[in-house]
Coordinates of C-alpha atoms and ligand atoms in Angstrom, one line a residue:
M1 CA 141.9 161.6 272.3
A2 CA 143.3 165.1 272.9
T3 CA 140.9 167.2 274.8
T4 CA 138.8 169.5 272.8
S5 CA 136.9 172.6 273.9
A6 CA 133.2 172.2 274.8
Q7 CA 132.0 173.7 271.5
Q8 CA 134.4 171.7 269.4
Q9 CA 133.3 168.5 271.3
V10 CA 129.6 169.4 270.5
D11 CA 130.5 170.0 266.8
L12 CA 132.5 166.8 266.5
K13 CA 129.7 164.8 268.2
A14 CA 127.1 166.1 265.7
T15 CA 129.4 165.3 262.7
L16 CA 130.1 161.8 264.0
E17 CA 126.3 161.2 264.6
M18 CA 125.6 162.2 261.1
I19 CA 128.3 159.9 259.7
L20 CA 127.0 157.0 261.9
D21 CA 123.4 157.6 260.8
N22 CA 124.5 157.2 257.2
A23 CA 126.7 154.3 257.9
V24 CA 124.1 152.3 259.8
Q25 CA 121.6 152.8 257.0
A26 CA 124.2 152.1 254.2
V27 CA 125.0 148.6 255.7
T28 CA 121.3 148.0 256.7
G29 CA 122.1 147.8 260.4
D30 CA 119.7 148.4 263.3
A31 CA 122.0 150.1 265.7
G32 CA 125.5 151.4 266.0
A33 CA 128.1 153.6 267.8
I34 CA 131.4 155.4 267.3
A35 CA 133.8 155.2 270.2
L36 CA 137.1 157.1 270.5
W37 CA 140.2 155.9 272.3
N38 CA 140.9 158.0 275.4
E39 CA 144.7 157.7 275.8
S40 CA 145.0 159.4 279.2
E41 CA 142.2 157.2 280.8
R42 CA 143.1 154.2 278.6
R43 CA 139.5 153.4 277.7
F44 CA 137.0 154.0 275.0
D45 CA 134.6 156.9 275.2
I46 CA 131.3 156.6 273.2
L47 CA 130.8 159.8 271.2
A48 CA 127.9 158.9 268.9
T49 CA 125.2 156.3 269.1
Y50 CA 122.4 155.2 266.8
N51 CA 119.3 153.5 268.2
L52 CA 121.1 152.3 271.3
G53 CA 119.6 152.9 274.8
R54 CA 121.5 153.6 277.9
E55 CA 121.0 150.0 279.1
T56 CA 122.4 148.5 275.9
M57 CA 125.4 150.8 276.2
G58 CA 126.0 149.4 279.7
Q59 CA 126.1 145.9 278.2
L60 CA 128.3 146.9 275.3
L61 CA 130.9 148.8 277.3
P62 CA 132.8 145.8 278.7
L63 CA 132.8 144.3 275.2
L64 CA 134.2 147.5 273.9
D65 CA 137.4 147.2 275.9
E66 CA 138.0 143.5 275.3
V67 CA 136.3 141.7 272.4
I68 CA 135.4 144.4 269.9
P69 CA 138.9 146.0 269.5
D70 CA 140.3 142.6 268.6
L71 CA 137.5 142.0 266.1
A72 CA 138.2 145.5 264.6
T73 CA 141.7 144.6 263.7
S74 CA 141.0 141.1 262.3
R75 CA 140.4 140.6 258.6
E76 CA 136.9 139.2 259.2
S77 CA 135.7 142.3 261.1
F78 CA 132.2 141.0 261.2
D79 CA 130.8 138.2 263.4
M80 CA 128.0 137.2 265.9
L81 CA 128.1 138.7 269.4
S82 CA 126.7 135.3 270.6
T83 CA 129.9 133.7 269.3
L84 CA 132.3 136.4 270.4
A85 CA 131.1 136.8 274.0
K86 CA 129.7 133.4 274.8
G87 CA 127.5 133.4 277.9
S88 CA 127.0 137.2 277.9
P89 CA 123.3 138.2 277.4
L90 CA 122.8 139.8 273.9
P91 CA 122.0 143.5 273.8
Y92 CA 118.7 145.1 272.8
S93 CA 118.5 148.1 270.5
G94 CA 116.9 151.3 271.6
T95 CA 113.6 150.1 270.0
G96 CA 113.8 146.8 272.0
I97 CA 115.1 144.4 269.3
L98 CA 117.6 141.8 270.3
Q99 CA 120.9 142.3 268.4
D100 CA 123.5 139.8 267.4
P101 CA 125.4 140.3 264.1
I102 CA 128.1 142.9 264.5
I103 CA 130.6 144.6 262.2
V104 CA 133.5 146.7 263.7
L105 CA 136.1 148.8 261.9
P106 CA 138.9 150.9 263.4
L107 CA 139.0 154.7 262.8
Q108 CA 142.4 154.8 261.3
Y109 CA 144.4 158.1 260.9
G110 CA 147.8 157.2 259.3
H111 CA 149.0 154.3 261.3
E112 CA 147.2 155.4 264.4
A113 CA 143.9 153.8 265.4
I114 CA 141.9 156.5 267.1
G115 CA 138.6 154.8 267.7
L116 CA 136.0 152.3 266.5
I117 CA 132.8 152.3 264.5
Y118 CA 130.5 149.4 264.9
V119 CA 127.0 148.5 263.6
L120 CA 124.6 145.8 265.0
R121 CA 121.8 143.9 263.3
P122 CA 118.7 142.1 264.8
A123 CA 119.4 138.6 266.1
E124 CA 117.5 136.8 263.4
G125 CA 119.4 138.8 260.7
V126 CA 122.3 137.4 258.7
S127 CA 125.9 138.2 259.4
F128 CA 127.5 141.3 257.7
S129 CA 129.2 140.7 254.4
R130 CA 132.7 141.7 253.0
T131 CA 130.9 144.3 250.7
E132 CA 129.3 145.9 253.8
Q133 CA 132.7 145.8 255.4
R134 CA 134.1 147.9 252.5
I135 CA 131.1 150.3 252.7
L136 CA 131.6 150.8 256.4
A137 CA 135.3 151.4 255.8
A138 CA 134.5 154.5 253.8
F139 CA 132.4 155.8 256.7
A140 CA 135.2 154.9 259.2
Q141 CA 137.6 156.9 257.2
Q142 CA 135.2 159.9 257.1
A143 CA 134.8 159.7 260.9
A144 CA 138.6 159.5 261.4
I145 CA 139.1 162.6 259.3
A146 CA 136.4 164.4 261.3
V147 CA 138.1 163.5 264.6
Q148 CA 141.5 164.5 263.3
N149 CA 140.1 167.9 262.0
A150 CA 138.6 168.5 265.4
R151 CA 142.0 167.7 267.0
L152 CA 143.8 170.1 264.7
A153 CA 141.2 172.8 265.2
H154 CA 141.7 172.4 269.0
L155 CA 145.5 172.6 268.7
L156 CA 145.1 175.7 266.5
A157 CA 142.7 177.3 269.0
E158 CA 145.1 176.4 271.8
E159 CA 148.1 177.9 269.9
K160 CA 146.1 181.0 269.0
Q161 CA 145.2 181.4 272.7
R162 CA 148.8 180.9 273.7
V163 CA 150.0 183.6 271.2
E164 CA 147.2 185.9 272.2
S165 CA 148.0 185.7 275.9
M166 CA 151.7 186.2 275.1
L167 CA 150.9 189.4 273.1
E168 CA 148.4 190.5 275.7
G169 CA 150.8 190.2 278.5
S170 CA 153.7 191.9 276.7
A171 CA 155.0 195.1 278.2
E172 CA 155.4 196.4 274.7
G173 CA 152.5 197.9 272.8
I174 CA 151.5 195.4 270.1
M175 CA 148.9 196.1 267.4
S176 CA 148.0 194.1 264.3
I177 CA 146.4 195.4 261.2
D178 CA 144.8 193.7 258.1
A179 CA 145.6 194.3 254.5
E180 CA 143.2 197.3 254.5
R181 CA 145.1 198.7 257.5
R182 CA 142.2 198.1 259.9
I183 CA 143.1 197.3 263.5
I184 CA 142.6 193.6 264.3
G185 CA 144.6 193.3 267.5
F186 CA 145.4 195.8 270.2
N187 CA 147.0 194.6 273.4
S188 CA 146.7 196.1 276.9
A189 CA 150.1 197.8 276.7
M190 CA 148.8 199.5 273.6
E191 CA 145.7 200.7 275.6
K192 CA 148.0 202.1 278.2
L193 CA 150.2 203.8 275.7
T194 CA 147.5 205.4 273.7
G195 CA 144.8 205.9 276.3
R196 CA 142.3 204.1 274.0
R197 CA 140.3 201.0 274.9
K198 CA 140.7 197.9 272.7
D199 CA 137.0 198.0 271.7
E200 CA 137.5 201.6 270.6
A201 CA 140.4 200.6 268.4
L202 CA 139.4 197.3 266.9
G203 CA 138.0 197.5 263.4
K204 CA 139.0 201.2 262.9
Q205 CA 141.6 202.4 260.4
C206 CA 145.0 202.6 262.0
I207 CA 145.3 206.3 261.0
S208 CA 142.2 207.3 262.9
I209 CA 143.5 205.8 266.1
L210 CA 147.2 206.5 266.0
N211 CA 147.8 209.3 263.5
L212 CA 151.4 208.2 263.0
C213 CA 154.0 210.8 262.1
D214 CA 157.7 210.3 261.3
S215 CA 160.4 211.9 263.4
K216 CA 160.2 215.1 261.3
G217 CA 156.4 215.3 262.0
N218 CA 155.2 214.3 258.6
A219 CA 152.1 212.1 258.5
I220 CA 153.2 208.5 257.6
C221 CA 149.8 206.8 257.0
H222 CA 148.9 208.2 253.6
E223 CA 152.0 207.7 251.6
Q224 CA 154.7 206.3 253.7
C225 CA 153.0 203.4 255.5
P226 CA 155.4 200.4 255.3
M227 CA 152.4 198.3 254.1
L228 CA 152.3 200.5 250.9
L229 CA 156.0 201.0 250.3
P230 CA 156.9 199.9 246.7
G231 CA 159.4 197.2 246.3
S232 CA 158.7 196.0 249.8
E233 CA 157.2 192.6 248.8
S234 CA 160.2 190.7 249.9
V235 CA 160.6 192.6 253.1
S236 CA 159.3 190.8 256.2
T237 CA 160.2 193.3 258.8
F238 CA 160.6 197.1 258.8
E239 CA 161.7 199.5 261.5
Q240 CA 160.7 203.1 261.9
Q241 CA 160.8 205.8 264.5
G242 CA 158.0 208.4 264.9
T243 CA 155.3 209.7 267.0
I244 CA 151.7 208.6 267.7
K245 CA 149.0 210.7 269.1
A246 CA 147.5 209.6 272.4
K247 CA 143.8 210.1 273.1
D248 CA 144.6 213.1 275.4
G249 CA 146.4 214.8 272.5
R250 CA 149.9 214.0 273.7
N251 CA 152.5 213.1 271.1
I252 CA 154.4 210.0 272.1
E253 CA 157.8 209.1 270.6
V254 CA 157.9 205.5 269.6
E255 CA 160.1 203.0 267.8
M256 CA 158.0 200.7 265.6
L257 CA 158.9 197.3 264.3
Y258 CA 156.5 195.9 261.6
S259 CA 156.4 192.2 260.9
F260 CA 154.4 191.3 257.8
T261 CA 152.6 188.2 256.6
R262 CA 152.4 188.1 252.8
S263 CA 150.4 186.3 250.1
P264 CA 152.3 183.9 247.8
T265 CA 152.7 186.9 245.4
G266 CA 154.2 189.0 248.1
S267 CA 151.5 191.5 248.8
P268 CA 151.0 192.2 252.6
L269 CA 148.1 190.4 254.1
S270 CA 148.5 191.7 257.6
A271 CA 151.2 193.2 259.9
V272 CA 152.0 193.0 263.6
I273 CA 153.5 196.2 264.9
N274 CA 155.5 196.5 268.1
F275 CA 155.5 199.9 269.7
H276 CA 158.4 200.8 272.0
D277 CA 157.8 204.0 274.0
I278 CA 161.1 206.0 273.7
S279 CA 159.7 209.3 275.0
K280 CA 161.8 209.0 278.1
L281 CA 165.0 208.4 276.1
V282 CA 164.2 211.3 273.8
E283 CA 163.5 213.5 276.8
V284 CA 166.8 212.5 278.4
E285 CA 168.6 213.1 275.1
N286 CA 167.0 216.6 274.8
L287 CA 167.8 217.3 278.4
R288 CA 171.4 216.4 277.8
T289 CA 171.6 218.7 274.8
T290 CA 169.9 221.6 276.6
F291 CA 172.0 221.0 279.7
L292 CA 175.3 221.0 277.8
A293 CA 174.4 224.1 275.8
M294 CA 173.3 225.9 279.0
L295 CA 176.3 224.8 281.0
G296 CA 178.7 225.9 278.2
H297 CA 177.1 229.3 278.3
E298 CA 177.0 229.6 282.1
L299 CA 180.6 228.6 282.5
Q300 CA 181.9 230.7 279.6
T301 CA 180.7 234.0 280.8
P302 CA 182.2 234.0 284.3
L303 CA 185.4 232.3 283.0
S304 CA 185.9 235.1 280.4
L305 CA 185.3 237.8 283.0
I306 CA 187.7 236.2 285.5
K307 CA 190.4 235.7 282.8
G308 CA 189.9 239.2 281.4
Y309 CA 190.2 240.9 284.8
A310 CA 193.0 238.7 286.1
S311 CA 195.2 239.2 283.0
T312 CA 194.5 243.0 282.9
L313 CA 195.2 243.5 286.6
G314 CA 198.3 241.3 286.4
R315 CA 200.0 243.1 283.5
S316 CA 203.5 244.3 284.5
D317 CA 203.1 247.5 282.6
G318 CA 199.7 248.3 284.1
R319 CA 199.4 251.2 286.5
W320 CA 196.0 250.7 288.2
D321 CA 194.7 252.9 290.9
D322 CA 193.1 251.3 293.9
K323 CA 189.5 251.9 292.7
V324 CA 190.1 250.1 289.4
R325 CA 192.0 247.3 291.1
N326 CA 189.3 246.8 293.7
E327 CA 186.5 246.8 291.2
G328 CA 188.3 244.2 289.1
L329 CA 189.0 242.0 292.1
Q330 CA 185.4 242.3 293.2
I331 CA 184.2 241.1 289.8
I332 CA 186.6 238.2 290.0
E333 CA 185.3 237.3 293.4
E334 CA 181.6 237.6 292.3
E335 CA 182.2 235.4 289.3
C336 CA 184.0 232.8 291.4
D337 CA 181.0 232.8 293.8
R338 CA 178.7 232.4 290.8
L339 CA 180.7 229.5 289.5
S340 CA 180.8 227.9 292.9
K341 CA 177.0 228.3 293.3
L342 CA 176.5 226.7 289.9
V343 CA 178.7 223.8 290.8
N344 CA 176.9 223.4 294.1
R345 CA 173.5 223.3 292.4
L346 CA 174.7 220.7 289.9
L347 CA 176.0 218.6 292.7
I348 CA 172.7 218.8 294.6
A349 CA 170.8 218.0 291.4
S350 CA 172.9 215.0 290.7
R351 CA 172.5 213.8 294.3
I352 CA 168.7 214.2 294.0
E353 CA 168.8 212.2 290.7
S354 CA 170.8 209.4 292.1
G355 CA 168.8 209.3 295.3
A356 CA 172.0 209.9 297.4
M357 CA 170.7 213.0 299.2
V358 CA 171.5 212.9 302.9
F359 CA 169.5 214.9 305.4
Q360 CA 170.8 216.0 308.8
K361 CA 167.7 217.3 310.5
E362 CA 167.5 219.6 313.6
A363 CA 165.2 222.3 314.9
V364 CA 165.3 225.2 312.4
Q365 CA 164.0 228.6 313.3
L366 CA 162.8 230.0 310.0
P367 CA 162.5 233.7 311.0
Q368 CA 166.2 233.7 312.0
L369 CA 167.3 231.8 308.9
I370 CA 165.4 234.1 306.5
D371 CA 166.7 237.2 308.4
K372 CA 170.2 236.0 307.9
L373 CA 169.9 235.5 304.2
V374 CA 168.0 238.7 303.6
R375 CA 170.8 240.6 305.2
R376 CA 173.2 238.9 302.9
F377 CA 171.1 239.7 299.8
N378 CA 170.6 243.3 301.0
T379 CA 174.3 243.9 300.5
M380 CA 174.2 242.7 296.9
T381 CA 171.5 245.1 295.6
D382 CA 170.6 248.8 295.8
I383 CA 167.4 248.6 293.7
H384 CA 165.5 246.1 295.8
T385 CA 164.0 246.5 299.2
F386 CA 163.1 243.6 301.5
E387 CA 160.2 243.4 303.9
V388 CA 160.1 240.4 306.2
V389 CA 157.1 239.7 308.4
F390 CA 156.7 236.5 310.4
D391 CA 153.9 235.5 312.8
P392 CA 155.1 236.0 316.4
D393 CA 156.4 233.0 318.3
F394 CA 157.0 231.1 315.1
P395 CA 157.5 227.4 316.0
P396 CA 160.6 225.6 314.7
I397 CA 160.6 223.1 311.8
D398 CA 162.5 219.8 311.8
A399 CA 164.8 220.2 308.8
D400 CA 168.2 220.0 307.4
P401 CA 169.3 223.7 307.9
E402 CA 171.7 223.8 304.9
L403 CA 169.1 222.4 302.5
I404 CA 166.3 224.7 303.8
E405 CA 168.7 227.6 303.4
E406 CA 169.4 226.5 299.8
L407 CA 165.6 226.3 299.2
F408 CA 165.0 229.9 300.3
V409 CA 168.2 231.2 298.7
N410 CA 167.0 230.0 295.3
L411 CA 163.6 231.7 295.7
V412 CA 164.9 235.0 297.0
D413 CA 167.7 234.9 294.4
N414 CA 165.0 234.5 291.7
A415 CA 162.9 237.3 293.2
I416 CA 165.9 239.6 292.7
K417 CA 167.1 238.2 289.3
Y418 CA 163.6 238.4 287.7
S419 CA 162.9 241.9 289.0
P420 CA 165.6 243.7 286.9
D421 CA 164.1 247.1 287.6
G422 CA 164.2 246.5 291.3
G423 CA 161.2 246.7 293.6
R424 CA 159.9 245.2 296.8
V425 CA 160.6 241.6 297.8
E426 CA 158.1 240.6 300.6
I427 CA 158.7 237.6 302.7
N428 CA 155.8 236.5 304.9
G429 CA 155.8 233.6 307.4
K430 CA 152.5 232.4 308.7
V431 CA 151.5 229.5 310.9
D432 CA 148.5 227.7 309.6
D433 CA 147.4 224.8 311.8
S434 CA 150.4 222.5 311.9
W435 CA 152.1 224.1 308.9
A436 CA 154.6 226.9 308.3
E437 CA 153.6 228.9 305.2
I438 CA 156.4 231.1 303.8
T439 CA 155.5 233.4 300.9
I440 CA 158.2 235.2 298.7
A441 CA 156.6 237.8 296.5
D442 CA 158.3 240.2 294.1
E443 CA 157.3 242.9 291.7
G444 CA 159.3 241.6 288.7
I445 CA 158.6 240.4 285.2
G446 CA 156.1 237.7 286.3
I447 CA 155.6 234.3 284.5
P448 CA 153.5 233.7 281.4
V449 CA 150.8 231.1 281.8
R450 CA 152.5 228.8 279.2
D451 CA 155.6 228.5 281.5
M452 CA 153.7 227.8 284.7
D453 CA 153.4 224.0 284.1
H454 CA 157.1 223.4 283.7
L455 CA 158.6 225.8 286.2
F456 CA 159.7 223.2 288.7
E457 CA 161.2 220.7 286.2
R458 CA 164.9 220.4 286.0
F459 CA 166.7 222.6 283.4
S460 CA 163.4 224.3 282.6
R461 CA 163.7 228.0 282.0
G462 CA 161.1 230.6 281.0
R463 CA 160.9 231.1 277.2
S464 CA 160.8 234.9 277.1
N465 CA 163.4 237.5 276.1
S466 CA 163.5 239.0 279.6
V467 CA 164.3 235.6 281.0
E468 CA 167.0 235.0 278.5
K469 CA 168.7 238.1 279.6
V470 CA 169.1 236.6 283.1
R471 CA 171.7 234.0 283.8
G472 CA 170.5 230.6 284.9
V473 CA 170.4 226.9 284.2
G474 CA 166.9 226.1 285.3
L475 CA 167.8 224.1 288.5
G476 CA 166.8 226.5 291.3
L477 CA 163.1 225.7 291.4
F478 CA 163.7 222.0 290.8
I479 CA 166.0 221.8 293.8
S480 CA 163.7 224.0 296.0
R481 CA 160.7 221.8 295.2
Y482 CA 162.6 218.6 295.9
I483 CA 163.9 220.0 299.3
A484 CA 160.3 221.0 300.3
E485 CA 158.8 217.7 299.3
A486 CA 161.7 215.7 301.0
H487 CA 160.7 217.5 304.2
G488 CA 157.1 216.5 303.8
G489 CA 156.0 219.9 302.4
R490 CA 155.3 221.4 299.0
T491 CA 155.9 224.5 296.8
E492 CA 153.3 226.6 294.9
A493 CA 153.8 229.3 292.3
F494 CA 151.4 232.2 291.4
S495 CA 152.0 235.0 289.0
K496 CA 150.6 237.7 286.8
F497 CA 152.8 238.1 283.7
G498 CA 154.5 241.5 283.9
R499 CA 153.3 242.1 287.5
G500 CA 155.4 240.0 289.7
S501 CA 155.4 236.5 291.1
R502 CA 154.6 234.8 294.4
F503 CA 156.1 231.5 295.6
V504 CA 154.7 229.7 298.6
V505 CA 156.6 227.1 300.6
I506 CA 154.6 224.9 302.9
L507 CA 156.5 222.9 305.5
P508 CA 155.3 220.8 308.5
L509 CA 156.0 222.4 311.9
Q510 CA 158.1 220.3 314.3
Q511 CA 155.3 219.5 316.7
A512 CA 153.2 218.1 313.8
L513 CA 155.8 215.4 313.0
Ligands
ADP1 P1 166.9 229.7 286.5 O1 166.6 230.9 287.3 O2 168.3 229.3 286.6 O3 166.4 229.8 285.1 P2 164.9 228.3 288.2 O4 164.6 226.9 288.3 O5 165.3 229.0 289.4 O6 166.1 228.4 287.1 O7 163.7 229.0 287.5 C1 163.1 228.4 286.4 C2 162.3 229.5 285.6 O8 161.2 230.0 286.4 C3 163.1 230.7 285.3 O9 163.9 230.5 284.1 C4 162.1 231.8 285.1 O10 161.5 231.7 283.8 C5 161.0 231.3 286.1 N1 161.1 232.1 287.4 C6 161.5 231.6 288.6 N2 161.3 232.5 289.6 C7 160.8 233.6 289.0 C8 160.4 234.8 289.5 N3 160.5 235.2 290.8 N4 159.9 235.7 288.6 C9 159.7 235.4 287.3 N5 160.1 234.2 286.8 C10 160.6 233.3 287.6

């Protein structure tokens, strides 16, 4: 017989014992047993006994495999053990009475014989009759059905377990709900997605756990739940995109696929819902749109200026004095520099994204590097003053000089850009243990608290009017942070809105490596 779980085996044994009790009494026997055929071991296993001691079972077991099965399939399924197994000692019942008359019937399910039921009578008793054979046949049938039910229950339990472990192991969030939209299944991917434990979710209304909204932010659960949609009786699946609320309050963009089970009249009994997290896709899509809009704007302005000045200065009827011509040429040059800087940043960002960044490290003297770039920035502004102070005997760092320059150019450039009224830009270099700590502080517009968390993300720009007036694509800090981290360091930002900002770059000193 197919293996059953321990509990099912106990239940089946109890049912068979009850059937056997009734059977023995109905055919006025003294003892009996039900044995099931064990296909894998190719032998009978006794599952239920009535008034048979351990010793008797020992005597009966050899008979079970040889004589009794033959008797079960014969038309005259009743006989005397003393005739069937000549020479073998007759068995005693559990109450010590010698047994001889026996009746045996197969437990038949369809065409398959799945076991035997047999009843014994005391030795001096008469042989069983055909009527008793018919009575026992009814009990044999009951027992066969009980065994078959247990097998089916076992198969079902196995199948259920298989499906459950498949759902549990799925990388996609899977949740099932009943007709009242109470959660009846919640896999571990769902726990990860929502930040809620399974035991928190089970039994709760779906709305209280997920708070589903459609892609326009309208709550779905009250009126638009696919379980409630009119005319949806024949629909077995339904797809929808929306957001769910995680336990920490985050909205997560998901694609949902509902699969319904329905009653014969079509009303939904339950639904299994797959949740596919598409937040990354949505984020990439948003980035793409922001990037294209920003890029368009950032390219358009310098190109218009270059084109405007070039065509004006190039007019054959134009008579420009040297001052006007030089100013025009200077603007063209500045705008070309701006474009080249933009292209350079885009290239660095794309190399960072693709992991194709190459570092050529050497000993870099930070005070000299900062001095050089401050001299360059000094020529570009009249309204900012620079103050550079480094600890004496500043040790070198092991770094790619071009990338480290890019890191500080971005920060000093920002200090100027975001201080439109001018002011002091202070650059301090300190040695702290085995670290170089460079601070760039300005007296500019500062950064509102709401922007602080996203400063270093790619294409992230401040959301204030004063930032919008400044040209930029939101890559400078992203690149600077990457370069610092790729050198084993980090960046930090501090600011008081309206009162300037301070960026700190911490890099390991060469001897610490
Ligand atoms: P971009 O300057 O092109 O916008 P960045 O990545 O360099 O890109 O900076 C991201 C955002 O951080 C800026 O849009 C701005 O809001 C803010 N920011 C950076 N540096 C400063 C600064 N020194 N003062 C004020 N805001 C700053």
